[in-house]
Structure formats: C-alpha cells, structure tokens
PDB file of C-alpha atoms in Angstrom:
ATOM      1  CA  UNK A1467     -13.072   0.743  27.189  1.00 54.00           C
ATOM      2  CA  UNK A1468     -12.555  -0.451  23.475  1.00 75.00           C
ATOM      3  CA  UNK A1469     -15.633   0.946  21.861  1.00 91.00           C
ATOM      4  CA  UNK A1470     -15.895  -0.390  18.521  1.00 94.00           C
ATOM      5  CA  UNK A1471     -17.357   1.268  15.548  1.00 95.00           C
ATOM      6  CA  UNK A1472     -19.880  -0.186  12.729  1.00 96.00           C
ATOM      7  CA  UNK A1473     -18.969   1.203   9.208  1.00 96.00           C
ATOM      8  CA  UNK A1474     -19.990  -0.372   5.915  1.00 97.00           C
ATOM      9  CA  UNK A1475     -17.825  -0.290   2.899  1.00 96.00           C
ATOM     10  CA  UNK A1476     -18.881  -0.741  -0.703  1.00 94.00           C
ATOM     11  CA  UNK A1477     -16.013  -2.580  -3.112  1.00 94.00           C
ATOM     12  CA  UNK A1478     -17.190  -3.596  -6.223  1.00 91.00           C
ATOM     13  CA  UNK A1479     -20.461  -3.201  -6.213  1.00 90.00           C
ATOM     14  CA  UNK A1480     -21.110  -5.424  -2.791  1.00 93.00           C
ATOM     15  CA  UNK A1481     -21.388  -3.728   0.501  1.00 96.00           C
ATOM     16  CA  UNK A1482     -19.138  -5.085   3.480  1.00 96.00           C
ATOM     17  CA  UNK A1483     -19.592  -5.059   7.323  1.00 96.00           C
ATOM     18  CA  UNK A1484     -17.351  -4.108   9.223  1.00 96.00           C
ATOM     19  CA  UNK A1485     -16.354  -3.770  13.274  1.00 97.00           C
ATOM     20  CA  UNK A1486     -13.261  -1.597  13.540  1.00 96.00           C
ATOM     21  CA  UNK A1487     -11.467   0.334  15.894  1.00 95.00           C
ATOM     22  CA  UNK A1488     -12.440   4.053  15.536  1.00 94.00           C
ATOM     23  CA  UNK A1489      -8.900   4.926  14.543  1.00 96.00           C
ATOM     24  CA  UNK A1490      -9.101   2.673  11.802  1.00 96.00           C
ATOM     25  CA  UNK A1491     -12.194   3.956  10.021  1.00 96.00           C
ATOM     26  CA  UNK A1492     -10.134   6.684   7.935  1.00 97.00           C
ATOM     27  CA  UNK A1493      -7.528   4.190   6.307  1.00 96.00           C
ATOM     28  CA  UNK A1494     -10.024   1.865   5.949  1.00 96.00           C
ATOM     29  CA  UNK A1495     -12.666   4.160   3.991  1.00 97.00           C
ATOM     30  CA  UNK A1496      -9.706   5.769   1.913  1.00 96.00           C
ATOM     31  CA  UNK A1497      -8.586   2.334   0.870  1.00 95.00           C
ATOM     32  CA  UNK A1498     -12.335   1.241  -0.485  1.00 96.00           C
ATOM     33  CA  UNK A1499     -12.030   4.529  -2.334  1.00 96.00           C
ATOM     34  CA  UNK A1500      -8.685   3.727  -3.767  1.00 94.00           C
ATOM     35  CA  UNK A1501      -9.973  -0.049  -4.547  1.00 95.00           C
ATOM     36  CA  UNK A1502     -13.117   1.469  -6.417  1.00 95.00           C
ATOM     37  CA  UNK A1503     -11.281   4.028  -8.305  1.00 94.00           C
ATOM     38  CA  UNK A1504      -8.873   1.319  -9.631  1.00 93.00           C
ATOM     39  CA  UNK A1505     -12.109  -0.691  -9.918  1.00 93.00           C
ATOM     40  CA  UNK A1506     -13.486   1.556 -12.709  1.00 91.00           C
ATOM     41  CA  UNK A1507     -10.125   2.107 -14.652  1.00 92.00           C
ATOM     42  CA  UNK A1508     -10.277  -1.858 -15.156  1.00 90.00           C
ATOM     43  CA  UNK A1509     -13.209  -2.245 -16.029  1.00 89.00           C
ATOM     44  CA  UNK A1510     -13.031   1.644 -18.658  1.00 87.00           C
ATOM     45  CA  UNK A1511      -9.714   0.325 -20.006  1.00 90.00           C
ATOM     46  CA  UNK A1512      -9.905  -2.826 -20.429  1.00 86.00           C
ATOM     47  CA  UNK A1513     -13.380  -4.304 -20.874  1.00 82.00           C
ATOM     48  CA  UNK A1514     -13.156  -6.449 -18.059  1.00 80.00           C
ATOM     49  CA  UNK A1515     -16.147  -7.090 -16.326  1.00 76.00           C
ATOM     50  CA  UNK A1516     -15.871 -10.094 -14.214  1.00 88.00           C
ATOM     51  CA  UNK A1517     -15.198  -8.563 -10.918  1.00 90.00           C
ATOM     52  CA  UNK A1518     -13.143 -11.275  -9.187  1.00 91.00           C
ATOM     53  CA  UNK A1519     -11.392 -10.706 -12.492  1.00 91.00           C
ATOM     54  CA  UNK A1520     -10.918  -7.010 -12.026  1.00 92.00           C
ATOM     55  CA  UNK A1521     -10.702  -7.258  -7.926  1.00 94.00           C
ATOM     56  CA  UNK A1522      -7.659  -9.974  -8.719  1.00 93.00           C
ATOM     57  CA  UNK A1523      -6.098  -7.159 -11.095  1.00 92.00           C
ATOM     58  CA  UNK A1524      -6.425  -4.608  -8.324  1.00 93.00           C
ATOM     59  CA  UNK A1525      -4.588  -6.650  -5.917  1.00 94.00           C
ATOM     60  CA  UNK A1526      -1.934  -7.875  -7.668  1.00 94.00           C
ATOM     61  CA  UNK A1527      -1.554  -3.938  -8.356  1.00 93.00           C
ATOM     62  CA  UNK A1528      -1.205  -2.758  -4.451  1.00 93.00           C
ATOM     63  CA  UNK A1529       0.638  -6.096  -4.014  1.00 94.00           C
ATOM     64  CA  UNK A1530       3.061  -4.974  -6.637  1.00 93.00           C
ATOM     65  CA  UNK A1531       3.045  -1.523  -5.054  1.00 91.00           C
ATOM     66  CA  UNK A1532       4.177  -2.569  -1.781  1.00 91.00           C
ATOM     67  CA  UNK A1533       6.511  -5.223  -3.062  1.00 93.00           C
ATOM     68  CA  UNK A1534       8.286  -2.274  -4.827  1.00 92.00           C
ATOM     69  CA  UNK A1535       8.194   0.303  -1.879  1.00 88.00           C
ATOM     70  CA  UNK A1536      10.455  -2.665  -0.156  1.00 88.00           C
ATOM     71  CA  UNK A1537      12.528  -3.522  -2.913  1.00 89.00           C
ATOM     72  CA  UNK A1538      13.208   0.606  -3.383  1.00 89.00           C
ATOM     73  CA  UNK A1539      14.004   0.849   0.794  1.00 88.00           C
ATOM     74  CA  UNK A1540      16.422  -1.989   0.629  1.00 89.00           C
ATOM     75  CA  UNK A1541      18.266  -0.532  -2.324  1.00 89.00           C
ATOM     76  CA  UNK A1542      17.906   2.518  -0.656  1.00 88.00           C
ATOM     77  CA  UNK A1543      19.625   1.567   2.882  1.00 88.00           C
ATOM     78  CA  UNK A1544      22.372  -0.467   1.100  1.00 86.00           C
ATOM     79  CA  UNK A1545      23.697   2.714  -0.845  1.00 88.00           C
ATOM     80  CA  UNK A1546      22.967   4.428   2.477  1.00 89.00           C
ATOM     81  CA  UNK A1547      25.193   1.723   4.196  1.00 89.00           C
ATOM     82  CA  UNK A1548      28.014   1.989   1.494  1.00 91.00           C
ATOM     83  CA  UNK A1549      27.948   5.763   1.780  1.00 91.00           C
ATOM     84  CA  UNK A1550      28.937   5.856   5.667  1.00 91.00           C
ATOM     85  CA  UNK A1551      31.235   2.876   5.402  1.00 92.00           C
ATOM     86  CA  UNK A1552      33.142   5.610   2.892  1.00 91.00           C
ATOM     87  CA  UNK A1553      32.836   8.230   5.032  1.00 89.00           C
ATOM     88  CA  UNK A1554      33.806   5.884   8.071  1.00 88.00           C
ATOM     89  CA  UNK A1555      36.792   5.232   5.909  1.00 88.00           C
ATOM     90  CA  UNK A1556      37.156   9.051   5.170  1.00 87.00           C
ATOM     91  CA  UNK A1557      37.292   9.874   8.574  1.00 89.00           C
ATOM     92  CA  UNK A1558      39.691   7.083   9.886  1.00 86.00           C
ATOM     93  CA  UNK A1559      42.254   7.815   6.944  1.00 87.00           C
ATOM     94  CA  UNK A1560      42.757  11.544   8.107  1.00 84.00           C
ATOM     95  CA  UNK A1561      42.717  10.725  11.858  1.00 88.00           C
ATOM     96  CA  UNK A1562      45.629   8.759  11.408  1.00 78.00           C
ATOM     97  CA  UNK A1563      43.682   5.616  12.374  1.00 61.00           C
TER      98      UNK A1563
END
C-alpha cells in the first residue's frame, strides 16, 4: 500500500497543504525551514516586504545554489578526467607501451 501522509507547511506567512509520501515529509519540512529563515534575512536586511518580492529573491538564491553545485561538479570531473588521462599516460610511458 502507498499510504500517504497530510502535513501542512507555513512559507511566508501562508500555510500550504500538502499529500506526500511519508519519506518525503523530512526534506520537505527542512526546506520550509530553510525558505523561512532566508525569508526573514530579506525582509531584516533589506526592507523588503512584498513577499512575492522576497519569495522571488529566495529562489533565485537556491536556484543559484544548485546552478553552482553543477557548475563546481563539472569543473570538478574535468580536472578529475585530465588527472587520469596523465596518469594513463604515466603508466603507458614506463610499460613500454
């Protein structure tokens, strides 16, 4: 059976519905907690207090986040790559190959 659980977040000040898989309910509640958090640095910092102002801020923050986290693992697997083609290289050179 898929039982489904009923949890209800709060973002900015509305409250949301929400049917989820139990395994879900953990990522999803530490998310809304991140969201709010961010939420009230906005709005402390920078005197911002249309929320689909501030919401828009917050997302194009994760966004930026996770845009980042890929740009960082491609740079990351190309030196990886470059580093075993040398070694490759290394290896072939003193087996005579």
């Amino acid at each position: 059976m898929d039982e489904k659980l009923k949890i209800k977040l709060s973002i900015a000040d509305r409250v949301y519905p929400l049917t989820i898989d139990p395994k879900q309910e953990e990522g999803l509640r530490k998310a809304a907690k991140n969201i709010e958090n961010l939420v009230k640095k906005f709005e402390q910092n920078y005197a911002v207090r249309d929320k689909q102002d501030v919401l828009a801020m917050c997302a194009l923050q994760f966004a930026s986040k996770i845009e980042q986290g890929g740009i960082d693992r491609s740079e990351n697997a190309e030196a990886a790559m470059q580093r075993l083609r040398a070694l490759d290289e290394l290896v072939h050179s003193k087996l005579g190959e």
